[in-house]
Amino acid sequence: MVNLDQIGYRPGDPKIAFVDRYRGGFEVIDASGRAALRGRAAPRGLDPLSGDDLSVLDFTPLNAPGSYRIRLAGGAGESAPFVVAPDPYRDLSRALLKGLYFQRCGVALDRRHAGPWAHGACHLAPALRHGTSVERIDVSGGWHDAGDFGRYVVPGAVTVSMLLLAYELFPQVRWDDLGIPESGNGIPDLLDEAKWELDWMLKMQGRDGGVHHKVTTASFPGFIMPEEDTMGEILSPVSPTATASFAAVMAQACRVYRAIDPAYAARLLAAARSAFAWLEANPGAPQFTNPPGIATGEYGDRSSADELLWASVELARATGEGAYLTGLPEGLPTRGRASFELGWQETGGFAVLAALLGDSGPAERLRPRLAEGYRLYIAEAMASAGKGYGVAVGREDFVWGSNMLVMNRAVHLIVASRLLAESRAESASYLDAAAAHLHYLLGANPLSFSYVSGFGTRRLAHPHHRPSVADGVVEPVPGLVAGGPNPGRQDPEAAAAFAAGTPPMRAYLDSAGSYSTNENAIYWNAPAFFVAAAFTAGDSHP
Ligand code: G3I
Ligand code: 9MR
Ligand code: ZN
């Protein structure tokens, strides 16, 4: 197999394909069957993450737009087709954003916007407040988290935050013609989609400012359509991580919405302030664990210090009030990768970006220390990106949702190209490294597999996504990102399929039963969207 990005490459970008145990020559064949370029495999050595004895095929000089495939000498193999084009990731960016529209809850997805994946309205009945038998609360709306129908505040917050970061950094993706119900309303669809979740999050806040952790059924339903899921939902208790990440993203959103809808921005800020006040009033609040009778995703955490840091920085930035920073621990964590994570559990990276990007107001004083730590983090990522399949991840990153960790690394490299680079060459080196992560997601990996539904030749076909299984449509909902390789053998199919010791990048199954490798999730779409957006053309190109 010849492993490469099955969408393609832009002229001028580095272009590298990967092969296992091959040392010979290769040809890049154009649409008319002629060899447009010839080269030889260059050995890269044994790659522990894939188990591959890797060689790279460098076809960087191929810059003429067109459609191609790579052929190895002596019939040893051929790649999927790919293009060289000035703006190859545009449709991908749009689909990754629209992937969130397909997750909308509490509303019907109509044919005009959802095509064959249209379905009826779901989860409109008020949820029962946990621990009571009669108190019902309307918390309809938001996005289904993943392949299940639960709505969880913690992952919702990081997803919206990533969308808002993309909105701020990439004006080229402020489309208003994505084909969602709000398209054409004069507001970028990116913000309309973010608002769908923000409006739901507002409903999840109690009168005292505390924010409920999640709303789900008691257990996961079978493979049914969302509108068939009528067992009734339960509103789980308030949690400190939900309240803190809520405060952070509401404050961030307030900044963005000020220019667009000042009344809405004021509402968001009031919500952020009252969530923060709840955190101050409840310093010892216990971490969330599933309450009795609830068996859906826990999204638990050891500590909410990172969420609190994030909320402090965003609130200081939104209000200009330095007081929001006074409670911060003396030694801000700025060393080690955990400080920069952009996941649902470790959110320190969102705090770092909030402090480093743009006018961060009183958070400006955190910058020198953060920037120093950031520089070290990026240097480490760059060193690791030069190896194997070109992604800055290690064995420890191959957990449930490894594709998110790959995409998050690329997010940081893209930010570094703007924030740290002191020359054009340095900036280009960060962007090239980031692009390699996108190529990995789209097929430049040992399985020669595109983890995005609807994109690539060998691509995600059977996600653990209830609607895609139950809707009777052959193709899954497009624009979904699979969690990806996870050698943890955390579902029965994965446990049966991988022997212990399977190289981490190969521990993946395109099967709807394998929720630990093949579910989709909103917070896996968001960083993939961010990265694809960075490489989408427009007025302001990265
Ligand atoms: O962080 C530890 C690491 O220290 C340890 O060495 C490693 C070894 O297994 O595990 C790491 O933790 C893993 C954690 O994800 C990392 O974020 C856990 O094993 C793993 O079980 C956990 O998986 C989470 C999964 O839910 C199960 O709780 C995923 O992150 C999370 O994305 C996923 O989320 C689910 C929701 O619960 C329900 N909705 C669908 C959604 C997506 O699958
Ligand atoms: O479908 C569920 C998926 O959304 C979750 O991420 C996953 C882990 O919490 O659990 C899935 O549900 C499975 C359950 O945990 C065990 N029985 C089989 C369910 C999948 O059909
Ligand atoms: Zn629903």
XYZ file of C-alpha atoms and ligand atoms in Angstrom:
607
model
C 0.000 0.000 0.000
C 1.052 3.552 -0.678
C -0.240 5.702 2.151
C -1.039 9.317 1.393
C -3.628 12.042 1.811
C -6.565 10.795 -0.250
C -7.877 14.297 -0.800
C -4.593 15.789 -1.926
C -2.115 18.591 -1.604
C -1.659 22.216 -2.519
C 1.009 23.243 -5.032
C 4.084 24.345 -3.127
C 3.357 22.163 -0.089
C 5.626 19.293 0.931
C 4.158 16.047 -0.468
C 5.171 12.777 1.080
C 3.712 9.283 0.777
C 4.621 6.414 3.107
C 5.337 2.774 2.308
C 6.153 -0.251 4.440
C 9.080 -2.507 3.469
C 9.727 -1.011 0.068
C 12.951 0.414 -1.241
C 12.455 0.775 -5.011
C 11.366 3.448 -7.434
C 7.988 5.127 -7.900
C 6.098 7.111 -10.511
C 3.398 9.716 -10.102
C 0.867 8.970 -12.840
C -1.391 11.744 -14.133
C -4.979 11.454 -15.419
C -3.823 10.568 -18.922
C -1.671 7.705 -17.598
C 1.652 9.445 -18.129
C 4.391 9.649 -15.512
C 4.447 13.223 -14.262
C 7.289 12.578 -11.836
C 9.691 9.766 -10.932
C 11.579 9.130 -7.716
C 12.956 6.558 -5.301
C 11.845 5.490 -1.851
C 14.003 6.962 0.909
C 14.287 4.728 4.002
C 13.093 6.295 7.256
C 13.560 3.239 9.456
C 11.415 1.222 11.802
C 8.472 3.180 13.176
C 7.386 1.835 16.564
C 3.901 3.413 16.424
C 2.913 1.552 13.261
C 5.359 -1.325 13.251
C 6.225 -0.283 9.700
C 9.679 -0.466 8.196
C 9.053 2.930 6.684
C 10.233 4.577 3.524
C 8.993 7.900 2.259
C 8.184 8.823 -1.327
C 8.859 12.511 -1.699
C 6.936 14.043 -4.595
C 7.080 17.643 -3.400
C 8.036 18.990 -6.869
C 4.652 17.872 -8.257
C 2.965 21.269 -8.438
C 0.812 21.191 -11.579
C -2.868 21.022 -10.644
C -4.427 17.727 -11.644
C -5.499 14.295 -10.513
C -2.840 11.663 -9.849
C -1.912 8.359 -8.294
C 1.425 6.919 -7.243
C 2.611 3.609 -8.652
C 5.453 1.547 -7.229
C 7.891 -0.191 -9.563
C 7.302 -3.833 -10.498
C 3.594 -3.756 -9.619
C 4.439 -3.498 -5.894
C 1.469 -1.256 -5.202
C -0.503 1.842 -6.013
C -1.954 4.722 -4.047
C -5.507 5.995 -3.917
C -6.113 8.860 -6.344
C -5.439 12.377 -5.072
C -5.380 15.893 -6.440
C -2.948 18.737 -6.534
C -5.167 21.810 -6.320
C -5.004 25.311 -4.891
C -7.848 24.790 -2.396
C -8.318 21.054 -1.848
C -9.674 21.141 1.735
C -12.573 23.534 1.251
C -15.296 20.898 0.948
C -13.751 19.045 3.855
C -13.809 22.112 6.123
C -17.408 22.763 5.240
C -18.404 19.144 5.858
C -16.610 19.000 9.209
C -18.575 22.039 10.347
C -21.813 20.699 8.925
C -21.084 17.460 10.770
C -22.129 19.381 13.899
C -25.425 20.416 12.299
C -26.143 16.694 11.818
C -25.733 16.251 15.588
C -28.454 18.774 16.414
C -30.950 17.622 19.005
C -34.466 18.851 19.726
C -35.269 19.682 16.135
C -36.050 17.834 12.925
C -33.299 17.724 10.317
C -35.197 18.460 7.126
C -34.420 17.119 3.658
C -33.403 20.499 2.344
C -30.498 20.677 4.752
C -29.855 17.059 5.677
C -30.621 15.293 2.368
C -31.057 11.542 2.809
C -29.967 11.845 6.471
C -33.074 13.856 7.393
C -34.950 12.710 10.495
C -37.677 13.772 12.916
C -37.373 15.954 16.004
C -35.955 14.204 19.078
C -35.604 14.578 22.849
C -38.133 17.355 23.285
C -39.746 16.084 26.489
C -38.565 17.953 29.607
C -35.937 16.005 31.531
C -36.519 14.631 34.989
C -34.214 16.257 37.516
C -32.120 13.474 39.037
C -33.191 12.544 42.545
C -36.720 13.840 42.121
C -39.712 12.033 40.747
C -41.739 14.948 39.462
C -39.509 17.935 38.752
C -39.126 18.328 34.986
C -36.939 20.878 33.289
C -36.702 21.895 29.644
C -33.115 21.335 28.545
C -33.867 20.569 24.918
C -31.486 21.495 22.127
C -27.714 21.262 21.768
C -25.788 18.625 19.866
C -25.857 14.892 20.458
C -22.418 14.289 21.921
C -21.318 11.503 19.645
C -22.775 8.221 18.453
C -25.075 8.420 21.470
C -27.775 11.037 22.087
C -26.579 12.419 25.420
C -25.715 16.079 25.774
C -22.815 16.796 28.089
C -21.642 20.295 29.066
C -17.920 19.605 29.439
C -17.310 18.268 25.908
C -19.806 20.780 24.516
C -17.802 23.661 25.952
C -14.485 22.632 24.413
C -16.174 22.030 21.066
C -17.693 25.513 20.987
C -14.445 27.047 22.178
C -12.549 25.452 19.301
C -15.156 26.727 16.820
C -14.858 30.243 18.211
C -11.062 30.097 17.969
C -11.412 29.100 14.322
C -13.848 31.960 13.831
C -11.382 34.459 15.242
C -8.317 33.162 13.396
C -9.716 32.198 9.987
C -11.985 34.788 8.365
C -11.969 32.593 5.257
C -14.413 30.143 6.866
C -17.051 32.699 7.813
C -19.392 31.239 5.208
C -23.097 31.906 5.283
C -24.039 29.291 2.688
C -23.251 26.013 4.398
C -26.759 24.670 3.921
C -27.969 24.880 7.505
C -31.330 26.466 8.405
C -29.632 29.764 9.356
C -27.620 30.048 6.113
C -28.179 33.392 4.432
C -29.120 35.201 7.649
C -26.097 37.495 7.416
C -24.317 35.809 10.327
C -21.542 33.298 9.628
C -22.873 29.734 9.857
C -19.969 28.926 12.154
C -21.494 31.253 14.755
C -25.024 30.024 14.107
C -23.849 26.483 14.761
C -21.965 27.510 17.913
C -25.084 29.324 19.130
C -27.104 26.144 18.772
C -24.972 24.669 21.554
C -24.596 27.871 23.586
C -28.384 28.274 23.800
C -28.669 24.753 25.123
C -25.853 25.301 27.614
C -27.679 28.336 28.986
C -30.607 26.046 29.821
C -28.261 23.758 31.733
C -27.433 26.467 34.283
C -29.326 26.537 37.553
C -30.546 29.709 39.239
C -27.573 29.702 41.629
C -25.095 29.659 38.725
C -24.122 25.991 38.976
C -24.262 24.068 35.724
C -25.675 20.580 35.318
C -23.148 18.065 34.055
C -25.292 16.332 31.445
C -28.700 15.281 30.246
C -29.021 11.685 29.064
C -31.237 8.664 29.272
C -30.452 6.342 32.193
C -28.488 4.026 29.906
C -27.440 4.003 26.259
C -30.242 3.092 23.854
C -29.839 0.552 21.064
C -29.137 1.410 17.456
C -32.257 3.490 16.868
C -32.994 6.895 15.341
C -32.927 9.792 17.817
C -36.675 10.419 17.502
C -37.277 6.788 18.475
C -35.395 7.243 21.721
C -38.341 7.874 24.001
C -37.216 6.307 27.275
C -37.031 9.769 28.843
C -34.055 11.864 29.865
C -32.602 12.653 33.256
C -30.819 15.864 34.199
C -27.693 14.947 36.155
C -26.480 17.110 39.059
C -24.291 20.187 38.856
C -20.526 19.668 38.649
C -17.498 21.948 39.074
C -15.965 20.956 35.702
C -19.209 21.669 33.866
C -19.618 24.984 35.687
C -16.034 26.103 35.063
C -15.877 25.158 31.393
C -19.300 26.757 30.969
C -17.984 29.999 32.520
C -14.948 29.917 30.225
C -16.762 29.392 26.953
C -19.576 31.812 27.804
C -16.987 34.523 28.464
C -15.169 33.701 25.239
C -18.431 33.727 23.289
C -19.398 37.052 24.851
C -16.288 38.616 23.331
C -17.103 37.232 19.904
C -20.810 38.161 20.005
C -20.296 41.722 21.233
C -19.845 42.944 17.685
C -22.750 40.926 16.343
C -25.490 40.778 18.955
C -24.750 42.914 22.040
C -27.865 41.796 23.917
C -26.948 38.143 23.493
C -23.348 38.924 24.476
C -24.579 40.516 27.697
C -26.617 37.432 28.492
C -23.607 35.203 27.901
C -21.451 37.325 30.174
C -24.012 37.341 32.970
C -24.160 33.554 32.731
C -20.362 33.321 32.850
C -20.164 35.591 35.884
C -22.772 33.688 37.834
C -21.110 30.358 37.018
C -17.823 31.751 38.285
C -19.513 33.031 41.427
C -20.865 29.529 42.029
C -17.322 28.150 41.789
C -16.094 30.703 44.316
C -18.933 29.885 46.662
C -18.433 26.121 46.333
C -14.669 25.552 46.408
C -14.957 22.017 47.760
C -17.664 20.790 45.403
C -17.028 17.117 44.593
C -16.031 15.980 41.131
C -18.781 14.456 39.033
C -19.337 10.747 39.080
C -22.344 9.013 37.584
C -25.190 9.224 40.107
C -27.122 6.093 41.021
C -29.082 4.739 38.096
C -27.179 6.629 35.392
C -24.835 4.621 33.179
C -24.077 6.983 30.304
C -20.746 8.754 29.613
C -19.241 10.079 32.819
C -16.781 12.693 31.599
C -15.230 12.622 35.038
C -12.125 14.478 36.060
C -9.501 14.342 38.757
C -9.292 18.092 39.078
C -11.080 21.190 37.892
C -8.020 23.432 38.365
C -7.398 23.565 34.618
C -11.049 24.424 33.886
C -10.905 27.102 36.570
C -7.737 28.571 35.080
C -9.447 28.674 31.704
C -12.540 30.379 33.155
C -10.384 32.911 35.039
C -8.466 33.926 31.940
C -11.547 34.159 29.724
C -13.476 36.174 32.294
C -10.555 38.528 32.880
C -10.341 38.979 29.135
C -14.059 39.526 28.604
C -14.493 41.961 31.509
C -11.071 43.586 31.802
C -11.256 42.788 35.503
C -7.952 41.567 36.921
C -9.788 40.290 40.000
C -10.738 37.173 38.062
C -7.066 36.224 38.086
C -6.423 36.662 41.798
C -7.491 33.166 42.746
C -4.998 31.537 40.385
C -2.448 29.209 41.881
C 0.991 30.775 42.348
C 2.841 28.497 39.995
C 0.857 28.514 36.771
C 1.439 25.155 35.138
C 3.373 25.985 32.014
C 5.584 22.947 31.700
C 4.718 19.547 30.407
C 2.174 18.566 27.832
C -0.789 18.445 30.201
C -0.640 22.246 30.452
C -1.415 22.555 26.744
C -4.062 19.900 26.211
C -7.234 20.864 24.357
C -9.360 17.927 25.390
C -12.520 17.448 27.384
C -10.561 16.432 30.461
C -7.437 18.551 30.286
C -8.371 22.058 29.185
C -5.199 23.980 30.077
C -4.456 24.599 26.401
C -7.607 26.696 26.078
C -6.420 28.888 28.951
C -3.006 29.246 27.345
C -4.485 30.242 23.989
C -6.886 32.685 25.638
C -3.972 34.379 27.377
C -1.610 34.384 24.401
C -3.882 35.320 21.510
C -5.207 38.787 20.762
C -5.733 41.445 23.387
C -5.973 39.418 26.554
C -6.446 42.374 28.919
C -5.332 41.686 32.478
C -4.297 38.157 31.443
C -1.473 39.851 29.577
C 0.605 39.586 32.746
C 0.599 35.788 32.408
C 2.134 36.002 28.971
C 5.888 35.939 29.545
C 5.804 32.703 31.530
C 3.227 31.083 29.279
C 5.078 32.039 26.115
C 8.247 30.504 27.459
C 6.496 27.234 28.212
C 4.716 27.335 24.870
C 7.997 27.691 23.011
C 9.351 24.566 24.701
C 6.151 22.652 24.007
C 6.265 23.561 20.308
C 9.972 22.726 20.014
C 9.221 19.288 21.408
C 6.313 18.819 19.005
C 8.488 19.842 16.061
C 11.182 17.332 17.006
C 8.620 14.538 17.189
C 6.826 15.591 13.982
C 9.920 14.809 11.927
C 9.637 11.089 12.632
C 7.508 8.162 11.442
C 4.256 9.292 9.854
C 5.045 12.901 10.684
C 2.626 13.364 13.570
C 3.767 14.798 16.886
C 2.301 12.089 19.082
C 3.734 9.266 21.137
C 2.567 5.876 22.335
C 0.787 7.500 25.311
C -1.438 9.491 22.944
C -3.064 6.382 21.508
C -6.043 6.342 23.832
C -9.772 6.504 23.088
C -10.102 9.385 20.616
C -6.456 9.457 19.509
C -7.418 11.378 16.379
C -8.321 14.292 18.635
C -4.843 14.289 20.128
C -3.351 14.276 16.636
C -5.572 17.177 15.545
C -4.949 19.144 18.739
C -1.212 18.971 18.149
C -1.814 20.452 14.710
C -3.952 23.214 16.233
C -0.998 24.263 18.371
C 1.426 24.145 15.449
C -0.902 26.405 13.473
C -1.164 28.841 16.363
C 2.626 28.735 16.740
C 3.025 29.735 13.101
C 1.321 33.008 14.014
C 2.468 33.472 17.565
C 6.030 32.252 17.792
C 7.492 32.322 14.297
C 10.066 35.040 13.795
C 10.567 34.451 10.084
C 8.565 33.242 7.113
C 10.638 30.075 7.056
C 9.920 29.334 10.706
C 6.225 29.951 10.198
C 6.186 27.686 7.133
C 7.929 24.913 9.068
C 5.153 24.924 11.701
C 2.432 24.957 9.051
C 4.072 22.136 7.112
C 4.246 20.060 10.279
C 0.591 20.824 10.997
C -0.402 19.823 7.456
C 1.234 16.424 7.963
C -1.295 15.819 10.766
C -4.168 16.554 8.395
C -2.607 14.205 5.839
C -2.456 11.498 8.538
C -6.177 11.929 9.243
C -6.952 11.653 5.529
C -4.947 8.537 4.735
C -1.217 9.115 5.266
C -1.281 6.447 7.971
C -0.402 2.753 8.143
C -3.997 1.699 7.400
C -4.179 3.942 4.324
C -7.516 5.032 5.740
C -9.395 8.322 5.850
C -11.010 8.758 9.256
C -13.551 11.279 7.930
C -16.861 9.997 6.573
C -17.517 11.049 2.988
C -13.876 11.918 2.232
C -11.224 9.761 0.601
C -11.356 6.477 -1.301
C -10.768 4.093 1.600
C -12.767 5.924 4.209
C -14.826 5.710 7.377
C -17.913 3.718 6.447
C -19.290 2.206 9.677
C -19.032 4.690 12.540
C -20.540 3.842 15.934
C -23.122 6.525 15.223
C -26.684 5.498 15.972
C -28.369 7.504 13.184
C -25.874 6.271 10.576
C -26.616 2.681 11.563
C -30.394 3.053 11.895
C -31.291 5.339 8.984
C -31.177 2.757 6.201
C -28.887 4.988 4.123
C -25.774 3.163 2.912
C -23.408 6.088 3.352
C -22.917 7.269 6.934
C -23.649 10.892 7.785
C -20.827 12.813 6.069
C -18.216 14.908 7.815
C -17.861 12.798 10.960
C -14.449 12.077 12.502
C -13.771 8.643 13.989
C -12.040 8.441 17.370
C -9.335 6.412 15.686
C -6.699 3.919 16.781
C -6.889 2.869 20.441
C -4.978 -0.235 21.518
C -6.789 -0.217 24.887
C -9.200 -2.946 23.658
C -12.087 -1.133 25.388
C -14.979 -2.714 23.529
C -15.652 -6.378 22.808
C -14.954 -6.109 19.079
C -11.652 -4.334 19.615
C -10.710 -6.794 22.338
C -11.315 -9.667 19.928
C -9.593 -8.015 16.986
C -6.275 -6.806 18.419
C -3.762 -8.926 20.177
C -1.992 -7.199 23.040
C 1.060 -5.535 21.537
C -0.647 -4.457 18.316
C 1.189 -1.322 17.118
C -0.964 1.585 18.329
C -1.623 3.140 14.906
C -3.052 -0.167 13.705
C -5.463 -0.696 16.610
C -8.535 0.455 14.725
C -11.671 -1.193 13.341
C -14.090 0.378 10.880
C -16.988 -1.383 12.539
C -20.115 0.125 14.079
C -19.664 -2.100 17.112
C -16.253 -0.738 18.008
C -17.149 2.283 20.101
C -13.657 2.563 21.547
C -12.089 3.092 18.096
C -14.893 4.046 15.748
C -17.356 6.374 17.411
C -17.606 9.994 16.273
C -17.750 12.898 18.728
C -18.383 16.634 18.459
C -15.004 17.410 20.079
C -13.209 15.293 17.481
C -14.912 17.183 14.664
C -13.995 20.573 16.104
C -10.177 20.405 16.020
C -10.303 18.641 12.635
C -12.426 21.534 11.411
C -9.956 24.037 12.875
C -7.041 22.391 11.061
C -8.848 21.996 7.744
C -9.992 25.636 8.051
C -6.410 26.799 8.511
C -5.545 25.240 5.155
C -8.614 26.518 3.351
C -8.062 29.407 0.987
C -9.644 32.805 1.352
C -8.757 36.415 1.804
C -6.420 35.692 4.648
C -4.369 32.627 3.960
C -2.236 31.227 6.812
O -5.711 9.381 30.666
C -5.547 7.973 30.810
C -4.117 7.622 30.820
O -3.501 8.190 31.930
C -3.992 6.103 30.820
O -2.660 5.719 30.776
C -4.746 5.512 29.639
C -4.691 3.993 29.603
O -5.940 3.406 29.289
O -6.062 5.906 29.699
C -6.291 7.287 29.699
O -7.626 7.498 29.940
C -8.523 7.197 28.938
C -9.296 8.455 28.665
O -10.386 8.189 27.849
C -8.396 9.478 27.988
O -9.045 10.646 27.703
C -9.402 6.052 29.400
O -8.661 4.854 29.410
C -10.589 5.916 28.478
O -11.479 4.953 28.973
C -11.303 7.235 28.332
O -12.243 7.100 27.321
C -13.308 8.010 27.262
C -14.586 7.234 26.991
O -15.654 8.122 26.799
C -14.922 6.279 28.102
O -15.198 6.960 29.277
C -13.040 8.962 26.099
O -11.959 9.840 26.393
C -14.277 9.790 25.792
O -14.044 10.495 24.612
C -15.495 8.896 25.647
O -16.597 9.694 25.496
C -17.811 9.061 25.129
C -18.838 9.394 26.194
O -18.471 8.765 27.401
C -20.251 9.024 25.779
N -20.546 9.552 24.468
C -19.636 9.117 23.457
C -18.233 9.568 23.751
C -17.246 9.204 22.654
O -16.889 7.866 22.612
O -22.952 3.515 22.460
C -22.200 3.862 23.604
C -21.140 4.883 23.228
O -21.772 6.058 22.788
C -20.214 5.104 24.389
O -19.119 5.903 23.989
C -19.689 3.799 24.914
C -18.801 3.949 26.131
O -19.420 4.580 27.162
O -20.739 2.932 25.256
C -21.573 2.626 24.167
O -22.605 1.803 24.609
C -22.276 0.456 24.805
C -22.302 0.147 26.280
O -21.282 0.868 26.948
C -22.150 -1.315 26.511
N -23.164 -2.047 25.774
C -23.102 -1.825 24.349
C -23.276 -0.373 24.014
C -23.069 -0.115 22.516
O -23.996 -0.719 21.725
Zn -31.899 14.323 20.289
